[in-house]
Amino acid sequence: MSAPVRSAASRVVAAVRTPRIALLVLAALAVGVCLAFLFTDLPGKWEYALGLRWRTVAGMVIAAAAIGAATVLFQTITANRILTPGIMGFDAVFLAIQTVVAFAIGPALLVSAPPLASWGVELVLMMGSIVLLYWWLFQRRRLDLHVIVLAGLILGVLFRSVTGFIQRLLDPDTFAIVQDLTFASFTSVDRELLVPTAVLVAVALASLWPIRRELDVLSLGETTAVSLGVEHRRVVMHVIVVISALVAASTALVGPVTFFGLIVANLAYGAVGHRHLRSVPASIAIGVVALVGGQLILDRVLGFGTELPVVIEFVGGLFFILLVLTGRAR
């Protein structure tokens, strides 16, 4: 390779590494992957197939926006790169709701209930329980945030244990229905839930705009943030409410996903840095590329050889171990 060519290549690499260019490249990749998923290998009756693909892509984009942004925000307030909002017990609350309803009333209600009504009930219960818990411990009891996160972890374990016990009391048919409803799926999203979920996610993200600079200061730690004039508890409580809305909306739409946010958030930090005006959009773009691109490969290359959530959990678990072993938790 000649010297001019090497020089031009190095300039391109340096330009891509700048946060703004990297964010534009990620956004272009996300749009390109969505278009490829929508319009490649369309069958003869393309109107029906395109409608199904639009629903799948819309659900994945909404889930990527909610999970990616929530994970970045949660890691900001906890100053830890290996924690995800799942530690707050959202998936445990979701599983408990489905299991208790099936045990107390029967699986018929879970299957026949209007999707919008089920979504609303799950959203209120998940978001309400987490917000009330953190408000009571963080605002009223004035406990340290890390103690509260630990309390959320313990309550999550408690919920999972109780849910596991109740599931053992279910008959096999009911248990199969509950398992199907509690397994994450990006391809069977109900059309009725797309608009309300998208509106909720958009409103939650928009509420962060007035505190975008305070979020960057929070990344420096509680002591530094307070010394620089940030009302730490007010801002953190605002962020917790936003995280609760985002994760509850995503969980009610596609089901619980544990490690997906961990992957996209850390990849976003590496691409554009920790400034929230860039890291949040970057995490969303990376999430769209991962979900839509992964489903595209499974559909068109592997022929549905496996489910996308299984792949995500496997890769996310390996990524988690890598972060711990390399000492990049903070």
Short mmCIF file of C-alpha atoms in Angstrom, two decimals:
data_model
loop_
_atom_site.label_atom_id
_atom_site.label_comp_id
_atom_site.label_asym_id
_atom_site.label_seq_id
_atom_site.Cartn_x
_atom_site.Cartn_y
_atom_site.Cartn_z
CA MET A 1 0.00 0.00 0.00
CA SER A 2 1.45 3.36 -1.03
CA ALA A 3 2.01 6.21 1.41
CA PRO A 4 -0.83 8.41 0.04
CA VAL A 5 -3.27 5.52 0.28
CA ARG A 6 -2.19 4.75 3.85
CA SER A 7 -2.53 8.43 4.74
CA ALA A 8 -6.03 8.62 3.26
CA ALA A 9 -7.06 5.42 5.07
CA SER A 10 -5.76 6.76 8.38
CA ARG A 11 -7.72 9.99 7.89
CA VAL A 12 -10.91 8.01 7.22
CA VAL A 13 -10.37 5.90 10.34
CA ALA A 14 -9.68 9.02 12.43
CA ALA A 15 -12.84 10.67 11.08
CA VAL A 16 -14.97 7.64 11.89
CA ARG A 17 -13.62 7.64 15.43
CA THR A 18 -14.90 11.17 16.08
CA PRO A 19 -18.16 10.99 18.05
CA ARG A 20 -20.33 12.89 15.58
CA ILE A 21 -19.18 10.95 12.54
CA ALA A 22 -19.47 7.67 14.45
CA LEU A 23 -23.02 8.54 15.47
CA LEU A 24 -23.96 9.37 11.87
CA VAL A 25 -22.44 6.08 10.67
CA LEU A 26 -24.40 4.14 13.30
CA ALA A 27 -27.63 5.92 12.33
CA ALA A 28 -27.02 5.14 8.66
CA LEU A 29 -26.33 1.50 9.48
CA ALA A 30 -29.56 1.29 11.48
CA VAL A 31 -31.60 2.75 8.62
CA GLY A 32 -29.85 0.50 6.09
CA VAL A 33 -30.48 -2.65 8.12
CA CYS A 34 -34.16 -1.76 8.53
CA LEU A 35 -34.55 -1.17 4.79
CA ALA A 36 -32.77 -4.44 4.02
CA PHE A 37 -35.07 -6.33 6.39
CA LEU A 38 -38.16 -4.75 4.85
CA PHE A 39 -37.45 -5.06 1.15
CA THR A 40 -35.15 -8.05 0.55
CA ASP A 41 -36.66 -11.31 -0.72
CA LEU A 42 -40.23 -10.06 -0.85
CA PRO A 43 -42.65 -12.81 -1.97
CA GLY A 44 -45.30 -12.47 -4.64
CA LYS A 45 -47.94 -11.17 -2.21
CA TRP A 46 -45.60 -8.47 -0.98
CA GLU A 47 -48.29 -6.28 0.64
CA TYR A 48 -49.05 -8.86 3.34
CA ALA A 49 -45.38 -9.71 3.92
CA LEU A 50 -44.39 -6.04 4.06
CA GLY A 51 -47.09 -5.39 6.65
CA LEU A 52 -45.74 -8.16 8.88
CA ARG A 53 -42.18 -6.91 8.44
CA TRP A 54 -43.17 -3.34 9.30
CA ARG A 55 -44.70 -4.55 12.55
CA THR A 56 -41.57 -6.54 13.43
CA VAL A 57 -39.20 -3.67 12.62
CA ALA A 58 -41.32 -1.17 14.56
CA GLY A 59 -41.36 -3.42 17.61
CA MET A 60 -37.59 -3.92 17.45
CA VAL A 61 -36.90 -0.19 17.06
CA ILE A 62 -39.10 0.64 20.05
CA ALA A 63 -37.51 -2.10 22.16
CA ALA A 64 -33.99 -1.00 21.15
CA ALA A 65 -34.77 2.62 22.06
CA ALA A 66 -36.24 1.72 25.44
CA ILE A 67 -33.66 -0.87 26.52
CA GLY A 68 -30.60 0.97 25.19
CA ALA A 69 -31.49 4.33 26.72
CA ALA A 70 -32.59 2.79 30.03
CA THR A 71 -29.32 0.89 30.41
CA VAL A 72 -27.17 3.97 29.69
CA LEU A 73 -29.15 5.98 32.23
CA PHE A 74 -29.02 3.24 34.87
CA GLN A 75 -25.27 2.84 34.47
CA THR A 76 -24.91 6.61 34.81
CA ILE A 77 -26.63 6.85 38.17
CA THR A 78 -24.92 3.71 39.53
CA ALA A 79 -21.46 4.48 38.02
CA ASN A 80 -21.14 0.86 36.96
CA ARG A 81 -20.88 -0.51 33.41
CA ILE A 82 -22.03 -4.05 34.16
CA LEU A 83 -25.33 -3.25 35.88
CA THR A 84 -28.57 -3.21 33.90
CA PRO A 85 -32.13 -2.17 34.83
CA GLY A 86 -32.96 -5.86 35.12
CA ILE A 87 -31.36 -5.72 38.56
CA MET A 88 -34.30 -3.51 39.61
CA GLY A 89 -36.54 -6.56 39.32
CA PHE A 90 -38.65 -5.66 36.28
CA ASP A 91 -38.46 -9.11 34.75
CA ALA A 92 -39.27 -10.66 38.15
CA VAL A 93 -42.37 -8.45 38.51
CA PHE A 94 -43.43 -9.31 34.94
CA LEU A 95 -43.07 -13.05 35.57
CA ALA A 96 -44.90 -12.74 38.88
CA ILE A 97 -47.85 -10.94 37.26
CA GLN A 98 -48.29 -13.59 34.58
CA THR A 99 -47.87 -16.50 37.01
CA VAL A 100 -50.15 -15.16 39.77
CA VAL A 101 -52.94 -14.35 37.28
CA ALA A 102 -52.69 -17.82 35.73
CA PHE A 103 -52.73 -19.46 39.17
CA ALA A 104 -55.52 -17.38 40.70
CA ILE A 105 -57.84 -16.84 37.74
CA GLY A 106 -56.69 -19.27 35.08
CA PRO A 107 -54.82 -19.02 31.79
CA ALA A 108 -57.97 -18.11 29.84
CA LEU A 109 -57.75 -14.50 31.06
CA LEU A 110 -54.11 -14.21 29.94
CA VAL A 111 -54.94 -15.48 26.46
CA SER A 112 -58.30 -13.80 25.87
CA ALA A 113 -57.74 -10.43 27.58
CA PRO A 114 -57.55 -7.41 25.22
CA PRO A 115 -53.87 -6.73 24.44
CA LEU A 116 -54.10 -3.03 25.29
CA ALA A 117 -55.72 -3.78 28.66
CA SER A 118 -53.08 -6.38 29.53
CA TRP A 119 -50.33 -3.98 28.46
CA GLY A 120 -51.75 -1.20 30.61
CA VAL A 121 -52.10 -3.39 33.70
CA GLU A 122 -48.59 -4.80 33.35
CA LEU A 123 -47.16 -1.31 32.77
CA VAL A 124 -48.86 0.18 35.82
CA LEU A 125 -47.89 -2.71 38.11
CA MET A 126 -44.25 -2.87 36.97
CA MET A 127 -43.62 0.86 36.84
CA GLY A 128 -45.68 1.64 39.93
CA SER A 129 -44.00 -0.96 42.15
CA ILE A 130 -40.47 0.09 41.19
CA VAL A 131 -41.11 3.85 41.41
CA LEU A 132 -42.85 3.55 44.78
CA LEU A 133 -40.07 1.37 46.16
CA TYR A 134 -37.28 3.70 45.06
CA TRP A 135 -39.18 6.83 46.07
CA TRP A 136 -39.75 5.47 49.57
CA LEU A 137 -36.18 4.26 50.07
CA PHE A 138 -34.36 7.05 48.22
CA GLN A 139 -36.48 10.13 48.95
CA ARG A 140 -38.22 9.33 52.23
CA ARG A 141 -35.66 7.13 53.96
CA ARG A 142 -32.69 8.97 52.34
CA LEU A 143 -30.75 5.76 51.83
CA ASP A 144 -27.69 5.51 49.62
CA LEU A 145 -28.42 4.66 45.99
CA HIS A 146 -26.25 1.54 46.02
CA VAL A 147 -28.12 0.22 49.07
CA ILE A 148 -31.36 0.74 47.16
CA VAL A 149 -30.01 -1.12 44.13
CA LEU A 150 -29.08 -3.98 46.45
CA ALA A 151 -32.61 -3.91 47.87
CA GLY A 152 -33.99 -4.15 44.33
CA LEU A 153 -31.74 -7.13 43.64
CA ILE A 154 -32.91 -8.93 46.79
CA LEU A 155 -36.57 -8.25 46.02
CA GLY A 156 -36.02 -9.53 42.48
CA VAL A 157 -34.63 -12.78 43.86
CA LEU A 158 -37.60 -13.01 46.23
CA PHE A 159 -40.09 -12.49 43.39
CA ARG A 160 -38.36 -15.12 41.24
CA SER A 161 -38.38 -17.62 44.09
CA VAL A 162 -42.08 -17.11 44.81
CA THR A 163 -42.85 -17.25 41.08
CA GLY A 164 -40.90 -20.49 40.71
CA PHE A 165 -42.81 -22.04 43.61
CA ILE A 166 -46.20 -21.03 42.17
CA GLN A 167 -45.24 -22.35 38.74
CA ARG A 168 -44.64 -25.77 40.26
CA LEU A 169 -48.27 -25.75 41.40
CA LEU A 170 -49.62 -25.12 37.89
CA ASP A 171 -50.89 -27.89 35.68
CA PRO A 172 -48.72 -28.65 32.59
CA ASP A 173 -51.02 -26.87 30.10
CA THR A 174 -51.19 -23.68 32.17
CA PHE A 175 -47.44 -23.80 32.78
CA ALA A 176 -46.80 -24.04 29.03
CA ILE A 177 -49.01 -20.99 28.39
CA VAL A 178 -47.24 -18.97 31.10
CA GLN A 179 -43.81 -19.92 29.74
CA ASP A 180 -44.82 -18.86 26.25
CA LEU A 181 -46.10 -15.48 27.47
CA THR A 182 -43.01 -14.76 29.58
CA PHE A 183 -40.44 -15.58 26.89
CA ALA A 184 -39.13 -12.56 24.97
CA SER A 185 -40.22 -12.39 21.34
CA PHE A 186 -39.48 -9.67 18.79
CA THR A 187 -41.50 -11.17 15.94
CA SER A 188 -44.92 -11.58 17.54
CA VAL A 189 -45.53 -8.02 18.72
CA ASP A 190 -49.19 -7.02 18.85
CA ARG A 191 -49.97 -4.23 16.38
CA GLU A 192 -52.26 -2.46 18.88
CA LEU A 193 -49.41 -1.95 21.34
CA LEU A 194 -46.96 -0.27 18.97
CA VAL A 195 -48.39 3.25 19.06
CA PRO A 196 -48.99 3.56 22.84
CA THR A 197 -45.58 2.05 23.58
CA ALA A 198 -43.86 4.34 21.08
CA VAL A 199 -45.60 7.38 22.58
CA LEU A 200 -44.61 6.40 26.12
CA VAL A 201 -40.97 5.82 25.12
CA ALA A 202 -40.84 9.12 23.21
CA VAL A 203 -42.31 11.10 26.12
CA ALA A 204 -39.90 9.46 28.60
CA LEU A 205 -36.88 10.24 26.41
CA ALA A 206 -38.07 13.79 25.73
CA SER A 207 -38.29 14.46 29.47
CA LEU A 208 -34.50 13.99 29.67
CA TRP A 209 -33.76 16.98 27.44
CA PRO A 210 -33.94 19.64 30.22
CA ILE A 211 -31.48 17.64 32.39
CA ARG A 212 -29.12 16.47 29.62
CA ARG A 213 -26.18 18.47 31.01
CA GLU A 214 -26.86 17.36 34.56
CA LEU A 215 -26.73 13.75 33.38
CA ASP A 216 -23.18 14.31 32.12
CA VAL A 217 -22.22 15.71 35.53
CA LEU A 218 -23.77 12.70 37.27
CA SER A 219 -21.26 10.53 35.44
CA LEU A 220 -18.54 12.15 37.54
CA GLY A 221 -19.95 10.72 40.77
CA GLU A 222 -22.33 11.92 43.48
CA THR A 223 -19.79 13.99 45.41
CA THR A 224 -18.57 15.84 42.33
CA ALA A 225 -22.11 16.36 41.03
CA VAL A 226 -23.29 17.86 44.33
CA SER A 227 -20.22 20.11 44.54
CA LEU A 228 -21.00 21.41 41.04
CA GLY A 229 -24.53 22.36 42.03
CA VAL A 230 -26.56 19.40 40.80
CA GLU A 231 -29.60 18.47 42.90
CA HIS A 232 -28.51 14.86 43.00
CA ARG A 233 -31.55 13.21 44.57
CA ARG A 234 -34.02 15.13 42.40
CA VAL A 235 -32.20 14.31 39.17
CA VAL A 236 -31.64 10.66 40.12
CA MET A 237 -35.31 10.23 41.02
CA HIS A 238 -36.26 11.75 37.66
CA VAL A 239 -33.95 9.27 35.92
CA ILE A 240 -35.38 6.35 37.92
CA VAL A 241 -38.91 7.28 36.82
CA VAL A 242 -37.75 7.45 33.18
CA ILE A 243 -35.94 4.11 33.46
CA SER A 244 -39.04 2.56 35.01
CA ALA A 245 -41.23 3.80 32.16
CA LEU A 246 -38.79 2.64 29.46
CA VAL A 247 -38.15 -0.83 30.84
CA ALA A 248 -41.77 -1.44 31.80
CA ALA A 249 -42.91 -0.43 28.30
CA SER A 250 -40.33 -2.65 26.61
CA THR A 251 -41.02 -5.63 28.88
CA ALA A 252 -44.78 -5.36 28.37
CA LEU A 253 -44.24 -5.15 24.59
CA VAL A 254 -41.66 -7.88 23.85
CA GLY A 255 -40.94 -9.58 27.19
CA PRO A 256 -37.92 -9.52 29.51
CA VAL A 257 -34.41 -9.31 28.03
CA THR A 258 -31.50 -9.42 30.47
CA PHE A 259 -28.21 -8.78 28.68
CA PHE A 260 -29.20 -6.85 25.57
CA GLY A 261 -28.84 -3.42 27.18
CA LEU A 262 -25.44 -4.36 28.59
CA ILE A 263 -24.12 -5.03 25.08
CA VAL A 264 -25.46 -1.94 23.32
CA ALA A 265 -24.60 0.49 26.13
CA ASN A 266 -20.95 -0.54 26.33
CA LEU A 267 -20.58 -0.57 22.55
CA ALA A 268 -22.04 2.95 22.48
CA TYR A 269 -19.47 4.16 25.03
CA GLY A 270 -16.69 2.79 22.86
CA ALA A 271 -18.09 4.43 19.74
CA VAL A 272 -19.07 7.93 20.91
CA GLY A 273 -17.97 8.30 24.53
CA HIS A 274 -20.04 8.91 27.65
CA ARG A 275 -21.72 12.22 26.81
CA HIS A 276 -25.44 11.45 26.95
CA LEU A 277 -26.37 13.60 23.97
CA ARG A 278 -24.43 11.04 21.91
CA SER A 279 -24.31 7.84 23.97
CA VAL A 280 -28.10 7.50 24.25
CA PRO A 281 -28.77 7.86 20.48
CA ALA A 282 -25.76 5.62 19.76
CA SER A 283 -27.08 2.89 22.05
CA ILE A 284 -30.45 3.07 20.27
CA ALA A 285 -28.81 2.84 16.83
CA ILE A 286 -26.61 -0.08 17.88
CA GLY A 287 -29.64 -1.80 19.37
CA VAL A 288 -31.57 -1.42 16.11
CA VAL A 289 -28.63 -2.82 14.13
CA ALA A 290 -28.28 -5.74 16.53
CA LEU A 291 -31.97 -6.65 16.67
CA VAL A 292 -33.00 -6.06 13.06
CA GLY A 293 -29.68 -7.29 11.67
CA GLY A 294 -29.76 -10.37 13.89
CA GLN A 295 -33.31 -11.20 12.87
CA LEU A 296 -32.37 -10.62 9.23
CA ILE A 297 -29.56 -13.17 9.50
CA LEU A 298 -31.79 -15.67 11.29
CA ASP A 299 -34.58 -15.24 8.71
CA ARG A 300 -32.66 -15.13 5.45
CA VAL A 301 -29.40 -16.95 6.21
CA LEU A 302 -30.02 -19.50 8.98
CA GLY A 303 -33.68 -20.14 8.24
CA PHE A 304 -34.92 -19.66 11.81
CA GLY A 305 -32.29 -22.03 13.18
CA THR A 306 -32.73 -20.44 16.60
CA GLU A 307 -34.58 -17.63 18.36
CA LEU A 308 -32.98 -14.17 18.51
CA PRO A 309 -33.43 -13.73 22.32
CA VAL A 310 -31.46 -16.97 22.86
CA VAL A 311 -28.55 -15.60 20.81
CA ILE A 312 -28.71 -12.25 22.62
CA GLU A 313 -28.61 -13.85 26.06
CA PHE A 314 -25.70 -16.11 25.07
CA VAL A 315 -23.61 -13.29 23.59
CA GLY A 316 -24.58 -10.96 26.43
CA GLY A 317 -23.47 -13.48 29.04
CA LEU A 318 -20.08 -13.82 27.36
CA PHE A 319 -19.81 -10.02 27.12
CA PHE A 320 -20.62 -9.69 30.83
CA ILE A 321 -17.87 -12.15 31.74
CA LEU A 322 -15.44 -10.25 29.49
CA LEU A 323 -16.20 -6.94 31.21
CA VAL A 324 -15.68 -8.49 34.64
CA LEU A 325 -12.42 -10.22 33.71
CA THR A 326 -10.96 -7.11 32.06
CA GLY A 327 -11.87 -4.89 35.01
CA ARG A 328 -14.07 -2.51 33.01
CA ALA A 329 -17.00 -2.50 35.38
CA ARG A 330 -16.54 1.21 36.11
#
